[in-house]
C-alpha atoms as a printed R data frame, in Angstrom:
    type eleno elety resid chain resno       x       y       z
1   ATOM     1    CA   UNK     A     1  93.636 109.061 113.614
2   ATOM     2    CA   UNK     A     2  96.711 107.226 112.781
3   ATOM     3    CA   UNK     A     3 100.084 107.156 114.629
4   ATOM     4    CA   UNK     A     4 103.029 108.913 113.049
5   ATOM     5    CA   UNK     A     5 106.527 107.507 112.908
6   ATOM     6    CA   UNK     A     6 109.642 108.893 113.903
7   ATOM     7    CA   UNK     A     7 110.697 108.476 109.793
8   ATOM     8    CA   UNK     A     8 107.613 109.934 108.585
9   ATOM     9    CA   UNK     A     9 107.845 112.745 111.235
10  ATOM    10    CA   UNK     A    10 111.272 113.532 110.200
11  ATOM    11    CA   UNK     A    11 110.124 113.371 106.372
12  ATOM    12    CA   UNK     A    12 107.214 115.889 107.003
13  ATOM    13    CA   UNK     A    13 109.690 118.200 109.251
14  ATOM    14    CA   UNK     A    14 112.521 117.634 105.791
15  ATOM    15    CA   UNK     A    15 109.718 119.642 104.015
16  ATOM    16    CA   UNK     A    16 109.563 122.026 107.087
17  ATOM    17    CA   UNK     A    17 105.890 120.748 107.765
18  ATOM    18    CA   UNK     A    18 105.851 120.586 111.608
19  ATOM    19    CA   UNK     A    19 103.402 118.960 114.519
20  ATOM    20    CA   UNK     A    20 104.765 121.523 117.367
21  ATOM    21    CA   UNK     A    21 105.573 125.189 116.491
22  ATOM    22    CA   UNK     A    22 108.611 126.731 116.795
23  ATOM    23    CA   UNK     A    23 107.067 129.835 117.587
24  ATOM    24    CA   UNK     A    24 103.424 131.586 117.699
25  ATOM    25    CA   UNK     A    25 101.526 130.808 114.453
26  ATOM    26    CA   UNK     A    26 100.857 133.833 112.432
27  ATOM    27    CA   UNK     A    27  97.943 132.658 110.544
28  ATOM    28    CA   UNK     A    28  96.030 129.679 109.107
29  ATOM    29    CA   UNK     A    29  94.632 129.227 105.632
30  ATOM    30    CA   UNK     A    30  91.122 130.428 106.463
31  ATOM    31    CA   UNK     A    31  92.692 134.263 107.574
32  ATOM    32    CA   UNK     A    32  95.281 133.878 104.646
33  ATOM    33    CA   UNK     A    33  92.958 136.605 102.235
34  ATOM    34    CA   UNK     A    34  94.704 139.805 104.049
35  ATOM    35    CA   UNK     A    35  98.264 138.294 104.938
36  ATOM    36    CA   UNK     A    36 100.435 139.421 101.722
37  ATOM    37    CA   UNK     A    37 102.326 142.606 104.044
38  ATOM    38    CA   UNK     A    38 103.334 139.796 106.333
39  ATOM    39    CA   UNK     A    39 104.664 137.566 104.061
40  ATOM    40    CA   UNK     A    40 106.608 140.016 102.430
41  ATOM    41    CA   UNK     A    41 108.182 141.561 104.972
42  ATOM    42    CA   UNK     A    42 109.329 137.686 106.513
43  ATOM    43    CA   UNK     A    43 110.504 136.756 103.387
44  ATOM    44    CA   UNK     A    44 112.086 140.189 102.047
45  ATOM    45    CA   UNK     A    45 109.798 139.933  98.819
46  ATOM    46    CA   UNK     A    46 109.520 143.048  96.868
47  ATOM    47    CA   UNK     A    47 106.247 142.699  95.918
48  ATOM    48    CA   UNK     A    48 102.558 140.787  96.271
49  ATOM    49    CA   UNK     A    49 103.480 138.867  93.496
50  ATOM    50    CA   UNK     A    50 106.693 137.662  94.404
51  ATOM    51    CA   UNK     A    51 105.409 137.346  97.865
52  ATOM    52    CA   UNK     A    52 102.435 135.092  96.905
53  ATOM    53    CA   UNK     A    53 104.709 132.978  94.964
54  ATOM    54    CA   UNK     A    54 107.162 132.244  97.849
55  ATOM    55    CA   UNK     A    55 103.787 131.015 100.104
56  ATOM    56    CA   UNK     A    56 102.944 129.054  97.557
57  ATOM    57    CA   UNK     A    57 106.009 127.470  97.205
58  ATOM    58    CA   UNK     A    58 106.234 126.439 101.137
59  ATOM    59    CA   UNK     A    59 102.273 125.130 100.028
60  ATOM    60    CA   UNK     A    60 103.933 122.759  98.069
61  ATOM    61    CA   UNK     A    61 105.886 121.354 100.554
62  ATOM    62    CA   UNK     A    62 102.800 120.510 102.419
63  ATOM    63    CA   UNK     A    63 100.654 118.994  99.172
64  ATOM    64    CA   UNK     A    64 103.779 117.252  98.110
65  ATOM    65    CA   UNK     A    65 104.192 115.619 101.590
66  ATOM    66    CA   UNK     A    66 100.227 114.641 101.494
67  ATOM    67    CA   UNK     A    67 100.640 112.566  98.165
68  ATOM    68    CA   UNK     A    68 104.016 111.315  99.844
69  ATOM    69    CA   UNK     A    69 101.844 110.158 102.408
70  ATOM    70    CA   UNK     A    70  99.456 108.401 100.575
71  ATOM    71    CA   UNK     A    71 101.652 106.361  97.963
72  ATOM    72    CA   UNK     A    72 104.212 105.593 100.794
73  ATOM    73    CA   UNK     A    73 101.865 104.737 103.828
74  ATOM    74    CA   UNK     A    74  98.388 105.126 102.436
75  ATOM    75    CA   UNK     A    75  97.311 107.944 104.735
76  ATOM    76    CA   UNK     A    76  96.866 111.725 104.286
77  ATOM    77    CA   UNK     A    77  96.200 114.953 106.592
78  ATOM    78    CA   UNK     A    78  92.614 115.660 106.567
79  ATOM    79    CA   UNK     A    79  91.950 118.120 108.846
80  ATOM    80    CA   UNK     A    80  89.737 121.654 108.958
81  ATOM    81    CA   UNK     A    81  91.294 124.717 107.115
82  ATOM    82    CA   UNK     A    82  91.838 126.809 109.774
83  ATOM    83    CA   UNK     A    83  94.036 123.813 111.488
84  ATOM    84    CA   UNK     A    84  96.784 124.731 108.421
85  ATOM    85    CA   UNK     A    85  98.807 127.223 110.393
86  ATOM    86    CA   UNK     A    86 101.547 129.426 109.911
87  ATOM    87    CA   UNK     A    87 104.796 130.192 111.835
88  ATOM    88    CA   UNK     A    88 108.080 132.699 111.174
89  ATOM    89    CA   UNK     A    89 111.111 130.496 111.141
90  ATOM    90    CA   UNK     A    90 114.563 130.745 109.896
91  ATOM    91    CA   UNK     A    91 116.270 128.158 107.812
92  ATOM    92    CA   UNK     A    92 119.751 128.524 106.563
93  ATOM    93    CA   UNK     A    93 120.028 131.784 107.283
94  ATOM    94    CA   UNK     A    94 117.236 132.990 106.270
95  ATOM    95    CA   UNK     A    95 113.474 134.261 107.225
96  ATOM    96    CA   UNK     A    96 111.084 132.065 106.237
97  ATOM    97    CA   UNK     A    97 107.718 130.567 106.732
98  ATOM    98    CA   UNK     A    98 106.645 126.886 107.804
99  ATOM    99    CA   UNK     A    99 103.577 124.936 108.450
100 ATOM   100    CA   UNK     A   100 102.142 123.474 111.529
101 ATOM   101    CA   UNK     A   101  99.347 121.118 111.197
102 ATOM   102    CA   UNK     A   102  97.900 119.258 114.207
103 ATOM   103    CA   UNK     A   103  98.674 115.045 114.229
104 ATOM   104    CA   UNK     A   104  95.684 113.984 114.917
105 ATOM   105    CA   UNK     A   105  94.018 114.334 111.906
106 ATOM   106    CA   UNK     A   106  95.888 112.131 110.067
107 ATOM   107    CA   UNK     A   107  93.848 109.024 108.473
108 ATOM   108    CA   UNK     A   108  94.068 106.242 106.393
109 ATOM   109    CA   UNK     A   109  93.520 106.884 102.725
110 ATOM   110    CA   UNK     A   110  89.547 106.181 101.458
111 ATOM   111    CA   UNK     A   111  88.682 103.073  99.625
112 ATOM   112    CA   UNK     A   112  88.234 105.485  96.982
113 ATOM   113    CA   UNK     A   113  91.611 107.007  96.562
114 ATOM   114    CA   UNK     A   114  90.030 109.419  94.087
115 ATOM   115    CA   UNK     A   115  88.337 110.964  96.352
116 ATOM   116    CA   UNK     A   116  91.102 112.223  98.312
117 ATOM   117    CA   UNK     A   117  93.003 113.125  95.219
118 ATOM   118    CA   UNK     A   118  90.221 115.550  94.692
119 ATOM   119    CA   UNK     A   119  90.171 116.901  98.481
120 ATOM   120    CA   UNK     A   120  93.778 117.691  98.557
121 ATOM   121    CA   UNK     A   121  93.917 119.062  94.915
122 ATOM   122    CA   UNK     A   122  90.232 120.932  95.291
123 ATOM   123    CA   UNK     A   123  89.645 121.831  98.781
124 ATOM   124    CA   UNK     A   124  93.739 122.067 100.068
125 ATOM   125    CA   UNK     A   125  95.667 123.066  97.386
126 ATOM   126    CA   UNK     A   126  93.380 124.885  95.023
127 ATOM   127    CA   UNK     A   127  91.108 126.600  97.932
128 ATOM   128    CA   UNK     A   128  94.737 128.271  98.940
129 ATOM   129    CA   UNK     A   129  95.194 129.392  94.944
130 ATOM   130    CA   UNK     A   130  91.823 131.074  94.965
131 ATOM   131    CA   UNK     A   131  93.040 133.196  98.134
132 ATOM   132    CA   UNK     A   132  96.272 134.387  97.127
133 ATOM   133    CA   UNK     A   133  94.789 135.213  93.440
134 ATOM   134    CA   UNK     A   134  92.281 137.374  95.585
135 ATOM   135    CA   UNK     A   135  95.187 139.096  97.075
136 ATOM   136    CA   UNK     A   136  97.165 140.144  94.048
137 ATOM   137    CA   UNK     A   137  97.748 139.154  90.055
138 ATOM   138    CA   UNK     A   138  99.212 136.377  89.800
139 ATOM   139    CA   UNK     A   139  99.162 133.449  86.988
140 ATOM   140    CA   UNK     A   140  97.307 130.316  88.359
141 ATOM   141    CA   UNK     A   141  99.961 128.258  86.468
142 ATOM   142    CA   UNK     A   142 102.984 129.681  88.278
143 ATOM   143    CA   UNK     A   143 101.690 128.844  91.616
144 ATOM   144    CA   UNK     A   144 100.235 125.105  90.350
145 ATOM   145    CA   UNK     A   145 103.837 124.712  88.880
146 ATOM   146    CA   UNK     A   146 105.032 125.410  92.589
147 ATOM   147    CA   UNK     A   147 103.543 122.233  93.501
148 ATOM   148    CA   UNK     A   148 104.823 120.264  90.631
149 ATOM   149    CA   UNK     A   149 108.176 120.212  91.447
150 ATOM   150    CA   UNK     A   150 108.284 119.094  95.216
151 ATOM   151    CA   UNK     A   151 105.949 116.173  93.514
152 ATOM   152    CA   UNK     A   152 107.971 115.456  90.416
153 ATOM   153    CA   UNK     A   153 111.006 114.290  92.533
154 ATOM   154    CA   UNK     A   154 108.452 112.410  95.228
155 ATOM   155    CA   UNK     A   155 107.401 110.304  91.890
156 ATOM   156    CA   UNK     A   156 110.834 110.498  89.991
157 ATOM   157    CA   UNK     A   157 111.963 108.105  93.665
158 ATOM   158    CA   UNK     A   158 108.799 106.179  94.013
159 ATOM   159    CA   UNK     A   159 108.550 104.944  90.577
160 ATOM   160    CA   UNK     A   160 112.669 103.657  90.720
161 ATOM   161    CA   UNK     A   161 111.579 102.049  93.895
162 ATOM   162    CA   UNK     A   162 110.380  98.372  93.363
163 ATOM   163    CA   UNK     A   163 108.807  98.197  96.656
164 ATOM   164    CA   UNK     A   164 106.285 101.145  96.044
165 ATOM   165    CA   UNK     A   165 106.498 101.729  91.950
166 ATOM   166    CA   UNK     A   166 103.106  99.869  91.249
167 ATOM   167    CA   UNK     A   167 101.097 101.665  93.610
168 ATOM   168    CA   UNK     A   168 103.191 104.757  92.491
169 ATOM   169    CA   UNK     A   169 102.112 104.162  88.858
170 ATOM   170    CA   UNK     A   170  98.433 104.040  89.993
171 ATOM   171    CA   UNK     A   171  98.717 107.077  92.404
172 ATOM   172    CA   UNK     A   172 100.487 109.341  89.612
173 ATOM   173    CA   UNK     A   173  97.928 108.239  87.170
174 ATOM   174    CA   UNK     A   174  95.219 109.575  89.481
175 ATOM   175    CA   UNK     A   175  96.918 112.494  90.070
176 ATOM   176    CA   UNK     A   176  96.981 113.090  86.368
177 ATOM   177    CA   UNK     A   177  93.415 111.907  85.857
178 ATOM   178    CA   UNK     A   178  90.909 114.640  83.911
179 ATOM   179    CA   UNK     A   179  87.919 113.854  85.640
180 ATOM   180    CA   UNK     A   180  89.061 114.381  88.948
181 ATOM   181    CA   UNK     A   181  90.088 117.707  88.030
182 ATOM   182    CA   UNK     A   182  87.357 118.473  85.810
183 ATOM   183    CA   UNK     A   183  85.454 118.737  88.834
184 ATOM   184    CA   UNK     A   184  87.052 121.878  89.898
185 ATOM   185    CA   UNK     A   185  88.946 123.441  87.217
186 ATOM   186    CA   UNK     A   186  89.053 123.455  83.231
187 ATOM   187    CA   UNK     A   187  91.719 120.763  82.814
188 ATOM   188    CA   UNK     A   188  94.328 118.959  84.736
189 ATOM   189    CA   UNK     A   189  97.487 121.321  85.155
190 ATOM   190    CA   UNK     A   190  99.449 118.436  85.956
191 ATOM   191    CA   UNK     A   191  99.307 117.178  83.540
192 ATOM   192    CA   UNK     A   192  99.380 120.073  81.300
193 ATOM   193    CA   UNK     A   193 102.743 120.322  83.078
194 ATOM   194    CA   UNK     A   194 104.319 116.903  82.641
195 ATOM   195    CA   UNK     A   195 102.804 116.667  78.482
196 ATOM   196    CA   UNK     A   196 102.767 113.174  78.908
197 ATOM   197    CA   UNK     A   197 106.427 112.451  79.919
198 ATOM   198    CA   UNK     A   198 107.280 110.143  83.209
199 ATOM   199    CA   UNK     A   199 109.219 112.264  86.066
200 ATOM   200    CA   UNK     A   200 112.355 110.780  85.130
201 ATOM   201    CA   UNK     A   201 112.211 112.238  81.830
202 ATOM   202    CA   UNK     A   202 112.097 116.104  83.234
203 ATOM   203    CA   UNK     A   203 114.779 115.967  85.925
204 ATOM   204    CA   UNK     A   204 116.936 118.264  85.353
205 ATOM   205    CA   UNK     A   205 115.249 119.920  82.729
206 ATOM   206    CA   UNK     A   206 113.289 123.536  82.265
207 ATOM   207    CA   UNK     A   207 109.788 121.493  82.717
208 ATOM   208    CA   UNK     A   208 108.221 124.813  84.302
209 ATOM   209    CA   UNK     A   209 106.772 127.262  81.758
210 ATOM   210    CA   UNK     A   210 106.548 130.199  84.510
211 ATOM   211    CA   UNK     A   211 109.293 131.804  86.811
212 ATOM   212    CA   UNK     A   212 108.556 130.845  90.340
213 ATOM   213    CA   UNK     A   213 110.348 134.513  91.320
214 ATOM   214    CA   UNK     A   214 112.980 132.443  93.540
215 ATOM   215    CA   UNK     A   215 115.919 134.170  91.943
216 ATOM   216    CA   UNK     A   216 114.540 137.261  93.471
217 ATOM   217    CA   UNK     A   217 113.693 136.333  97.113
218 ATOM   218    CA   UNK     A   218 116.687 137.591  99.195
219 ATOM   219    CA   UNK     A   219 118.957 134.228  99.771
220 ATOM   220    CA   UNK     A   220 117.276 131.753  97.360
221 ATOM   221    CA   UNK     A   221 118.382 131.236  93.959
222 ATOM   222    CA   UNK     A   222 116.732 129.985  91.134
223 ATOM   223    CA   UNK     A   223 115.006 127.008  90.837
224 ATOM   224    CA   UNK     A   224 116.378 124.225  88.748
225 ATOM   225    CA   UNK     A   225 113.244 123.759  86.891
226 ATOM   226    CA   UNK     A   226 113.279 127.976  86.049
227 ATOM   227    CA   UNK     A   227 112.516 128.234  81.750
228 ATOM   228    CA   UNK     A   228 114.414 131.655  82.151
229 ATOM   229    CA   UNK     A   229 118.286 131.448  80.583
């Protein structure tokens, strides 16, 4: 276990991850197979779909923050499943969902920094695809896509930042890299997504090839990476 500061707390809370909850959690990832009714009815979604796609976006606050984590302080969340937990909020205005995730099982990153590429990507992050693709139909690529952004502009800063841009380099290279992800899917969607440009080619621009349904969650708008005109 490693101690949290009061910056990286207020980072983590920025992307509405939380270490107290607000309010009783819902759910955690291991009950998430029958919690699509729920989600839509916080969020207003009209549908599974949509309603998937808004989860996963709040998902990729939490990866996002875990790579932040890593490049930035060299330690990640690595905790059971069940310990990712759920809780109705309201931001803005509006109904939403956030994450509460105990602090004490944060660690320092593994010599091999590989290997916990591959356990947020394979065992976080994809684990939490798998259930909400049980759920309903729903492209894999939109809901990988909702991770990309929150990461693009975590890179698009690092890599400016003299400080952190050389481990940034190596981190988004890894990120990238085909054999960690040929261990758990066909190809890396990553980078699939970026085709081989640096993050501060694609701000600002229509990088996503999917609509993340924002534009039709009651009180969000679209996205600014949305391919729709």
């Amino acid at each position: 276990m490693t101690t949290l500061t009061n910056d990286q707390i207020r980072q983590f809370n920025n992307y509405s991850v939380y270490f107290e909850a607000s309010s009783t959690p819902l759910f955690n990832v291991k009950s998430l197979g029958n919690t699509l009714p729920m989600i839509k009815l916080i969020s207003g979604a009209s549908n599974d779909p949509i309603a998937a796609s808004f989860f996963m976006r709040r998902i990729g606050m939490f990866i996002s923050m875990q790579f932040y984590m890593m490049t930035a302080y060299d330690e990640i969340w690595d905790g059971p499943l069940e310990q990712i937990q759920f809780f109705a909020t309201t931001e803005y205005g509006n109904k939403t969902i956030s994450t509460y995730i105990p602090v004490e099982y944060f660690r320092e990153v593994d010599e091999n920094r590989g290997a916990d590429v591959q356990l947020i990507w394979e065992q976080q992050c994809n684990a939490i695809i798998k259930l909400l693709r049980a759920q309903c139909s729903i492209s894999p690529i939109t809901l990988w896509e909702n991770v990309f952004g929150y990461l693009l502009w975590h890179y698009y800063v690092f890599l400016d930042n003299p400080v952190l841009s050389e481990q940034a380099e190596k981190d988004w290279a890894l990120l990238q890299d085909e054999s960690i992800w040929k261990k758990f899917s066909s190809k890396s969607h990553l980078a699939v997504y970026l085709k081989g440009k640096q993050p501060s080619e694609l701000m600002n621009t229509t990088v996503r090839t999917t609509c993340c349904f924002s534009k039709d969650v009651p009180g969000l708008i679209k996205c600014g990476f949305c391919p729709l005109v």
